[in-house]
Short mmCIF file of C-alpha atoms and ligand atoms in Angstrom, two decimals:
data_model
loop_
_atom_site.label_atom_id
_atom_site.label_comp_id
_atom_site.label_asym_id
_atom_site.label_seq_id
_atom_site.Cartn_x
_atom_site.Cartn_y
_atom_site.Cartn_z
CA UNK W 216 121.65 139.64 87.07
CA UNK W 217 120.17 136.07 86.42
CA UNK W 218 117.05 135.80 84.25
CA UNK W 219 114.39 132.81 86.33
CA UNK W 220 111.82 130.91 84.49
CA UNK W 221 109.21 129.99 85.56
CA UNK W 222 107.53 126.77 84.13
CA UNK W 223 104.52 125.85 86.00
CA UNK W 224 102.84 129.25 87.39
CA UNK W 225 100.70 127.44 90.31
CA UNK W 226 100.74 127.34 93.63
CA UNK W 227 104.18 127.66 94.29
CA UNK W 228 105.33 128.79 90.67
CA UNK W 229 103.58 132.30 91.07
CA UNK W 230 104.89 132.76 94.75
CA UNK W 231 108.33 131.52 93.65
CA UNK W 232 107.60 133.67 91.18
CA UNK W 233 106.83 136.96 93.60
CA UNK W 234 109.97 135.83 95.84
CA UNK W 235 112.61 135.93 92.66
CA UNK W 236 111.86 139.18 92.27
CA UNK W 237 112.47 140.33 95.69
CA UNK W 238 116.22 139.64 95.73
CA UNK W 239 118.30 141.90 94.05
CA UNK W 240 120.09 138.88 92.23
CA UNK W 241 117.54 137.02 89.90
CA UNK W 242 115.34 138.77 87.79
CA UNK W 243 111.73 136.60 85.97
CA UNK W 244 113.04 136.08 83.08
CA UNK W 245 108.87 135.25 82.54
CA UNK W 246 106.29 132.15 83.56
CA UNK W 247 105.16 128.91 81.17
CA UNK W 248 101.00 129.08 81.32
CA UNK W 249 98.59 125.92 80.07
CA UNK W 250 95.79 128.54 80.58
CA UNK W 251 93.99 131.57 80.31
CA UNK W 252 92.26 131.96 83.50
CA UNK W 253 92.77 133.96 86.48
CA UNK W 254 96.28 133.60 86.91
CA UNK W 255 97.47 134.41 83.47
CA UNK W 256 96.01 137.48 84.80
CA UNK W 257 97.33 138.30 87.84
CA UNK W 258 100.85 137.23 86.02
CA UNK W 259 99.51 139.43 83.35
CA UNK W 260 98.94 142.57 85.89
CA UNK W 261 102.76 141.46 87.45
CA UNK W 262 104.51 142.37 84.51
CA UNK W 263 105.78 138.91 84.53
CA UNK W 264 105.76 137.76 80.82
CA UNK W 265 103.72 134.74 79.52
CA UNK W 266 105.44 132.31 77.65
CA UNK W 267 102.92 128.77 76.70
CA UNK W 268 103.09 125.66 77.15
CA UNK W 269 100.32 125.44 74.02
CA UNK W 270 101.27 127.78 71.55
CA UNK W 271 98.20 126.65 68.71
CA UNK W 272 96.30 128.35 72.47
CA UNK W 273 98.26 132.23 71.90
CA UNK W 274 94.93 133.86 70.46
CA UNK W 275 93.24 133.03 73.80
CA UNK W 276 95.27 134.49 75.17
CA UNK W 277 94.47 137.08 73.56
CA UNK W 278 91.11 137.68 73.85
CA UNK W 279 92.34 138.37 77.99
CA UNK W 280 94.11 140.99 76.54
CA UNK W 281 97.80 138.84 77.08
CA UNK W 282 100.03 139.30 73.95
CA UNK W 283 102.44 135.90 74.97
CA UNK W 284 106.25 136.68 75.07
CA UNK W 285 106.56 132.96 73.07
CA UNK W 286 106.26 129.81 73.51
CA UNK W 287 107.89 127.95 76.93
CA UNK W 288 111.05 126.76 74.44
CA UNK W 289 111.15 130.33 73.94
CA UNK W 290 111.70 131.00 78.01
CA UNK W 291 113.92 127.86 78.59
CA UNK W 292 115.98 129.27 76.26
CA UNK W 293 116.16 132.30 77.29
CA UNK W 294 116.59 132.18 80.96
CA UNK W 295 119.80 131.07 83.03
CA UNK W 296 117.48 128.54 84.92
CA UNK W 297 114.23 127.28 85.36
CA UNK W 298 112.28 126.16 88.13
CA UNK W 299 110.10 123.48 87.01
CA UNK W 300 106.63 124.17 89.40
CA UNK W 301 104.58 121.91 86.27
CA UNK W 302 102.18 119.39 88.32
CA UNK W 303 103.93 116.09 89.90
CA UNK W 304 105.63 113.93 86.85
CA UNK W 305 105.59 116.45 84.89
CA UNK W 306 108.77 117.88 85.57
CA UNK W 307 110.38 114.18 84.61
CA UNK W 308 109.01 114.58 81.30
CA UNK W 309 109.48 118.38 80.79
CA UNK W 310 114.00 116.89 81.53
CA UNK W 311 114.43 117.15 78.01
CA UNK W 312 113.42 120.49 77.05
CA UNK W 313 116.01 121.29 79.73
CA UNK W 314 118.69 119.24 78.69
CA UNK W 315 118.26 120.15 75.30
CA UNK W 316 118.72 123.69 76.66
CA UNK W 317 121.60 123.02 78.58
CA UNK W 318 119.73 125.66 80.78
CA UNK W 319 120.11 124.34 85.10
CA UNK W 320 116.04 123.21 86.44
CA UNK W 321 114.95 123.24 89.83
CA UNK W 322 112.33 120.71 90.35
CA UNK W 323 109.34 120.12 92.97
CA UNK W 324 109.05 117.48 95.54
CA UNK W 325 105.80 115.81 93.76
CA UNK W 326 109.22 114.68 90.66
CA UNK W 327 111.28 111.39 92.16
CA UNK W 328 113.77 111.42 93.50
CA UNK W 329 115.40 111.07 90.61
CA UNK W 330 115.15 113.53 88.41
CA UNK W 331 117.63 114.75 89.45
CA UNK W 332 121.15 114.84 90.70
CA UNK W 333 120.78 116.26 94.58
CA UNK W 334 118.27 115.93 96.46
CA UNK W 335 118.16 119.89 98.20
CA UNK W 336 117.38 121.37 101.59
CA UNK W 337 119.16 124.35 102.28
CA UNK W 338 120.44 124.32 106.47
CA UNK W 339 121.15 120.99 105.29
CA UNK W 340 123.16 120.18 102.15
CA UNK W 341 123.45 123.53 100.18
CA UNK W 342 126.97 122.77 98.39
CA UNK W 343 125.94 119.69 97.27
CA UNK W 344 123.67 121.31 95.03
CA UNK W 345 126.86 123.48 94.07
CA UNK W 346 127.41 123.67 90.69
CA UNK W 347 125.09 120.84 90.15
CA UNK W 348 122.70 121.13 86.74
CA UNK W 349 119.13 120.24 88.31
CA UNK W 350 117.98 119.66 91.21
CA UNK W 351 115.01 119.19 93.43
CA UNK W 352 114.10 120.98 95.97
CA UNK W 353 112.39 118.67 98.81
CA UNK W 354 107.80 118.75 99.65
CA UNK W 355 106.64 120.94 102.24
CA UNK W 356 106.12 118.21 104.92
CA UNK W 357 110.01 116.57 103.66
CA UNK W 358 111.43 120.61 103.58
CA UNK W 359 109.56 120.49 108.15
CA UNK W 360 111.08 117.83 108.54
CA UNK W 361 114.52 118.46 107.41
CA UNK W 362 115.04 121.78 109.14
CA UNK W 363 113.48 119.89 111.99
CA UNK W 364 115.77 117.45 111.93
CA UNK W 365 119.06 119.00 111.18
CA UNK W 366 119.85 120.88 114.44
CA UNK W 367 119.35 117.28 116.57
CA UNK W 368 121.09 115.83 114.04
CA UNK W 369 124.53 118.41 115.18
CA UNK W 370 123.73 118.23 118.87
CA UNK W 371 123.09 115.80 120.24
CA UNK W 372 122.84 113.36 116.24
CA UNK W 373 119.53 111.39 116.64
CA UNK W 374 118.52 107.39 116.70
CA UNK W 375 115.51 107.30 115.67
CA UNK W 376 112.68 109.34 114.59
CA UNK W 377 109.07 108.66 114.20
CA UNK W 378 106.85 111.04 113.03
CA UNK W 379 103.26 110.86 112.18
CA UNK W 380 101.55 113.32 109.86
CA UNK W 381 97.98 114.67 109.60
CA UNK W 382 98.20 116.26 106.47
CA UNK W 383 95.90 118.64 105.12
CA UNK W 384 93.17 117.28 103.00
CA UNK W 385 94.64 120.20 99.89
CA UNK W 386 94.69 123.82 98.96
CA UNK W 387 91.89 126.28 99.42
CA UNK W 388 92.20 126.45 95.04
CA UNK W 389 92.02 123.68 94.88
CA UNK W 390 88.12 122.27 94.89
CA UNK W 391 88.34 118.69 93.63
CA UNK W 392 90.54 116.88 96.74
CA UNK W 393 89.59 116.47 100.02
CA UNK W 394 88.14 114.84 102.18
CA UNK W 395 84.94 116.23 102.59
CA UNK W 396 83.57 115.11 106.38
CA UNK W 397 86.83 112.75 107.55
CA UNK W 398 89.72 111.05 108.54
CA UNK W 399 91.46 108.84 106.60
CA UNK W 400 95.02 107.54 106.85
CA UNK W 401 96.58 108.10 104.17
CA UNK W 402 98.49 106.45 102.12
CA UNK W 403 97.17 103.68 104.99
CA UNK W 404 100.67 101.47 104.40
CA UNK W 405 102.92 102.33 107.06
CA UNK W 406 106.32 103.11 106.57
CA UNK W 407 104.59 107.34 104.03
CA UNK W 408 106.79 107.80 101.26
CA UNK W 409 107.30 110.73 103.79
CA UNK W 410 111.00 108.86 105.58
CA UNK W 411 111.67 107.67 102.72
CA UNK W 412 112.05 111.45 101.18
CA UNK W 413 113.64 112.49 104.35
CA UNK W 414 116.40 109.97 103.66
CA UNK W 415 117.40 111.88 99.96
CA UNK W 416 118.25 114.24 102.48
CA UNK W 417 119.81 112.73 105.01
CA UNK W 418 120.50 109.16 103.60
CA UNK W 419 121.11 106.88 107.42
CA UNK W 420 118.66 108.41 109.24
CA UNK W 421 115.86 105.99 110.68
CA UNK W 422 112.57 106.62 110.46
CA UNK W 423 109.42 105.11 110.48
CA UNK W 424 106.43 108.11 109.00
CA UNK W 425 102.67 107.35 109.02
CA UNK W 426 100.41 110.06 106.61
CA UNK W 427 96.67 110.80 107.42
CA UNK W 428 94.46 113.21 105.06
CA UNK W 429 91.68 115.52 107.07
CA UNK W 430 89.27 117.82 105.84
CA UNK W 431 91.27 121.17 106.27
CA UNK W 432 93.88 123.75 103.45
CA UNK W 433 95.48 125.33 105.73
CA UNK W 434 98.72 123.19 106.75
CA UNK W 435 99.75 120.42 107.65
CA UNK W 436 100.95 118.65 111.44
CA UNK W 437 103.60 116.50 112.13
CA UNK W 438 103.69 114.97 115.16
CA UNK W 439 107.02 114.14 115.88
CA UNK W 440 109.57 112.11 118.43
CA UNK W 441 112.92 111.60 118.12
CA UNK W 442 114.90 109.39 120.64
CA UNK W 443 118.57 111.24 120.82
CA UNK W 444 122.64 110.21 120.18
CA UNK W 445 122.93 111.96 123.30
CA UNK W 446 120.33 113.91 126.18
CA UNK W 447 119.90 117.16 126.66
CA UNK W 448 120.62 119.26 130.29
CA UNK W 449 116.94 120.02 129.77
CA UNK W 450 113.90 121.07 127.90
CA UNK W 451 115.34 124.20 127.93
CA UNK W 452 119.10 124.00 126.18
CA UNK W 453 116.89 121.78 123.23
CA UNK W 454 114.27 125.38 123.33
CA UNK W 455 117.44 127.74 122.36
CA UNK W 456 118.34 125.13 120.08
CA UNK W 457 115.40 126.16 118.08
CA UNK W 458 115.85 129.31 118.43
CA UNK W 459 118.22 130.01 117.13
CA UNK W 460 117.34 128.17 113.61
CA UNK W 461 116.36 130.95 111.12
CA UNK W 462 113.81 128.93 109.98
CA UNK W 463 111.49 127.47 112.76
CA UNK W 464 109.24 129.69 114.55
CA UNK W 465 108.79 128.46 118.44
CA UNK W 466 106.14 129.40 119.13
CA UNK W 467 105.71 130.48 122.86
CA UNK W 468 102.02 129.77 124.86
CA UNK W 469 101.50 133.01 125.98
CA UNK W 470 100.83 133.91 121.86
CA UNK W 471 97.15 132.09 122.33
CA UNK W 472 98.41 130.29 118.80
CA UNK W 473 96.21 127.35 119.08
CA UNK W 474 96.40 125.75 115.28
CA UNK W 475 96.64 126.21 111.74
CA UNK W 476 94.16 129.03 111.89
CA UNK W 477 95.69 131.55 114.64
CA UNK W 478 98.50 130.46 112.84
CA UNK W 479 97.22 132.42 109.19
CA UNK W 480 96.13 135.05 111.33
CA UNK W 481 99.47 135.71 112.47
CA UNK W 482 101.04 135.58 109.59
CA UNK W 483 98.03 138.05 108.12
CA UNK W 484 98.49 140.27 110.17
CA UNK W 485 102.32 140.46 109.58
CA UNK W 486 101.99 141.03 106.41
CA UNK W 487 102.72 138.35 104.77
CA UNK W 488 101.85 137.96 100.85
CA UNK W 489 98.68 135.07 100.31
CA UNK W 490 99.23 134.81 104.32
CA UNK W 491 103.01 132.70 104.12
CA UNK W 492 104.26 131.09 106.33
CA UNK W 493 107.69 130.29 105.25
CA UNK W 494 108.84 129.22 108.63
CA UNK W 495 108.66 125.21 110.56
CA UNK W 496 105.53 126.64 113.12
CA UNK W 497 106.91 124.27 116.58
CA UNK W 498 104.77 125.36 119.15
CA UNK W 499 107.27 125.26 122.62
CA UNK W 500 104.87 124.21 124.43
CA UNK W 501 105.30 120.83 122.90
CA UNK W 502 108.93 120.20 123.24
CA UNK W 503 109.45 117.94 125.75
CA UNK W 504 112.29 116.08 127.33
CA UNK W 505 111.53 112.44 128.93
CA UNK W 506 114.90 110.24 129.04
CA UNK W 507 116.45 110.77 125.75
CA UNK W 508 113.19 110.59 124.14
CA UNK W 509 112.14 114.41 122.88
CA UNK W 510 108.64 114.91 121.67
CA UNK W 511 107.08 118.34 119.90
CA UNK W 512 104.55 119.51 117.02
CA UNK W 513 104.92 121.52 114.23
CA UNK W 514 103.07 122.67 111.21
CA UNK W 515 103.99 123.85 107.89
CA UNK W 516 102.39 125.61 105.59
CA UNK W 517 102.31 123.33 102.42
CA UNK W 518 101.89 126.48 100.30
CA UNK W 519 105.09 128.58 101.08
CA UNK W 520 107.65 126.58 102.93
CA UNK W 521 109.88 125.34 100.14
CA UNK W 522 110.12 128.58 98.53
CA UNK W 523 112.73 130.24 99.99
CA UNK W 524 113.98 126.98 99.72
CA UNK W 525 113.94 127.31 95.92
CA UNK W 526 116.08 130.40 96.08
CA UNK W 527 118.75 128.97 97.56
CA UNK W 528 118.77 126.42 95.45
CA UNK W 529 118.87 128.67 92.66
CA UNK W 530 121.83 130.51 94.06
CA UNK W 531 123.25 126.77 94.90
CA UNK W 532 122.94 125.66 91.18
CA UNK W 533 124.85 129.67 90.72
CA UNK W 534 126.96 128.76 92.86
CA UNK W 535 128.06 131.96 93.57
CA UNK W 536 126.74 131.98 97.66
CA UNK W 537 126.99 130.63 100.18
CA UNK W 538 124.07 128.47 101.94
CA UNK W 539 124.76 131.24 105.20
CA UNK W 540 125.44 134.04 102.65
CA UNK W 541 122.40 133.06 100.51
CA UNK W 542 119.53 131.40 103.00
CA UNK W 543 119.84 134.90 105.01
CA UNK W 544 119.63 137.21 101.72
CA UNK W 545 117.14 135.07 101.01
CA UNK W 546 115.33 135.28 104.64
CA UNK W 547 115.56 139.79 104.54
CA UNK W 548 114.33 140.01 101.06
CA UNK W 549 111.49 138.24 102.35
CA UNK W 550 111.03 139.38 105.61
CA UNK W 551 111.40 136.31 108.17
CA UNK W 552 111.22 137.72 111.18
CA UNK W 553 108.51 136.76 112.88
CA UNK W 554 111.45 136.43 115.39
CA UNK W 555 109.80 139.09 117.42
CA UNK W 556 106.26 137.23 118.74
CA UNK W 557 109.62 134.75 120.56
CA UNK W 558 111.49 137.41 122.16
CA UNK W 559 108.76 139.16 123.17
CA UNK W 560 108.92 136.81 126.46
CA UNK W 561 112.63 136.97 126.98
CA UNK W 562 112.44 140.82 127.25
CA UNK W 563 109.19 140.06 129.45
CA UNK W 564 111.46 138.00 131.43
CA UNK W 565 114.58 140.69 131.25
CA UNK W 566 112.24 144.08 132.29
CA UNK W 567 111.80 142.81 135.85
CA UNK W 568 108.43 144.36 136.88
CA UNK W 569 108.27 148.04 138.14
CA UNK W 570 108.49 147.24 141.86
CA UNK W 571 111.51 145.28 141.67
CA UNK W 572 113.46 149.00 139.42
CA UNK W 573 111.43 151.41 142.77
CA UNK W 574 112.84 148.65 145.49
CA UNK W 575 116.60 149.36 144.52
CA UNK W 576 115.55 153.35 145.07
N1 NAI N 162 100.87 122.28 96.62
C1 NAI N 162 101.51 121.79 97.10
O1 NAI N 162 101.37 122.38 98.85
C2 NAI N 162 103.10 122.13 97.25
C3 NAI N 162 103.72 120.62 96.68
N2 NAI N 162 104.40 120.44 95.89
C4 NAI N 162 105.17 120.27 94.49
O2 NAI N 162 105.31 121.68 93.81
C5 NAI N 162 104.42 121.01 92.49
C6 NAI N 162 103.93 122.00 91.61
O3 NAI N 162 103.21 121.42 92.85
P1 NAI N 162 101.43 122.73 92.66
O4 NAI N 162 102.27 124.11 91.74
O5 NAI N 162 100.77 122.46 94.65
O6 NAI N 162 101.35 122.68 91.32
P2 NAI N 162 99.64 123.67 90.16
O7 NAI N 162 99.19 122.76 90.34
O8 NAI N 162 99.22 124.56 91.97
O9 NAI N 162 100.02 124.35 89.51
C7 NAI N 162 101.11 123.80 88.82
C8 NAI N 162 101.08 125.07 87.44
O10 NAI N 162 101.59 123.52 86.49
C9 NAI N 162 100.39 124.35 84.71
N3 NAI N 162 100.60 123.38 83.68
C10 NAI N 162 100.58 122.09 84.12
N4 NAI N 162 100.73 121.28 82.99
C11 NAI N 162 102.23 122.36 82.36
C12 NAI N 162 102.95 121.62 81.08
N5 NAI N 162 103.49 120.76 80.77
N6 NAI N 162 104.03 122.74 81.34
C13 NAI N 162 104.01 123.71 81.61
N7 NAI N 162 102.84 123.55 83.33
C14 NAI N 162 101.57 123.39 83.86
C15 NAI N 162 99.38 124.65 85.96
O11 NAI N 162 98.53 124.82 84.88
C16 NAI N 162 99.71 124.92 86.72
O12 NAI N 162 99.05 126.09 86.74
C17 NAI N 162 104.59 119.97 92.62
O13 NAI N 162 105.57 119.38 92.50
C18 NAI N 162 104.06 119.11 93.53
O14 NAI N 162 104.10 117.87 93.83
C19 NAI N 162 105.41 121.28 96.93
C20 NAI N 162 105.32 121.03 98.38
C21 NAI N 162 104.83 122.18 97.88
O1 X15 N 163 103.84 118.03 96.96
C1 X15 N 163 102.49 117.52 98.26
O2 X15 N 163 101.48 118.07 98.57
P1 X15 N 163 99.78 117.60 97.36
O3 X15 N 163 101.19 116.75 96.07
O4 X15 N 163 99.70 116.63 98.45
O5 X15 N 163 99.89 118.10 97.11
C2 X15 N 163 102.75 118.60 99.67
O6 X15 N 163 104.33 119.15 99.33
C3 X15 N 163 102.89 117.31 100.63
O7 X15 N 163 102.20 116.72 99.99
P2 X15 N 163 103.41 114.83 100.53
O8 X15 N 163 102.00 115.09 101.34
O9 X15 N 163 103.12 113.70 99.67
O10 X15 N 163 104.59 115.35 100.98
#
């Protein structure tokens, strides 16, 4: 059983902890926490041992009923691998701590790619992380674009990719972020940082990205254009290709899912923890082929899509599972299973109409 330490128990860290707990081959060794706040109480209620970033705050934790299991240094020493989910840039500062204990570690997408020897996406380059000591799980947007581009790259070849990212202003718990009432080119310079980040996964890819920020907390939305090297026979072939992808939900036009709000409602109706959507949500109706140019729109749940990627990255560093084996196990244990939404249209197509079946008699 792999002992996994989570250093930085925030939006990503707490979700990764819950996902690790669901794995048959992993256990949460503990979580590193800086502040004795409601999130720390939540960790304690979940029976996650809490380790303090700053041992001088031990009394503050004790005052809210949390007996610390130790310090983050202890957590790193006691873990087989650490998932660093601290704010952007802190992970790089923490790397010497992991090196000192010779504890392998994962970093998140807010870190510069130089923080680790490999930038990781389970669908594209799982093997490159096998037996590595450090890996960076790329950010939510890069994760979403990597999953989208992988089947196109494999089946048709990708000549050029252009993406406009309509990014959420901040997460629901990030009350200090915005914009509140504006649409902001962010970054205003073109291309944005997203293209080069996708190139940490697809080094040869010709990609230009443009970023904006808008007043929502729910999801990012990508408007994508890909010029393919080889033209598909028709758009149905492309739709079927995406339907075969385990972490892409092709949203069918019958479903009445017209934005992030209905996607989040779907996730909550499906009983997803925190209403999380681990998959890309690709509007089937937006998929359009003009010659060799493919267009579409997809939504990305920024708080969630990197979570299964972290679980797979843990297994990649451990080296005991292949990529497909790990992804299948992660998908099953998390319950990545919204495919029923799409399968219904196939069912309807196969079922025929009662009149037709009667007509045979
Ligand atoms: N929130 C998002 O939409 C996504 C974030 N990421 C990346 O994940 C990483 C974490 O982001 P979030 O979870 O959103 O941040 P967050 O701010 O929600 O959580 C970070 C946690 O780390 C704690 N912390 C701060 N300094 C620490 C230290 N020195 N040692 C241990 N813990 C410390 C904070 O108190 C907080 O609980 C960043 O690299 C971010 O770019 C990646 C994908 C999506
Ligand atoms: O870290 C993230 O969001 P945040 O840094 O805006 O909180 C997400 O990965 C999205 O970041 P990006 O839009 O810079 O890829």
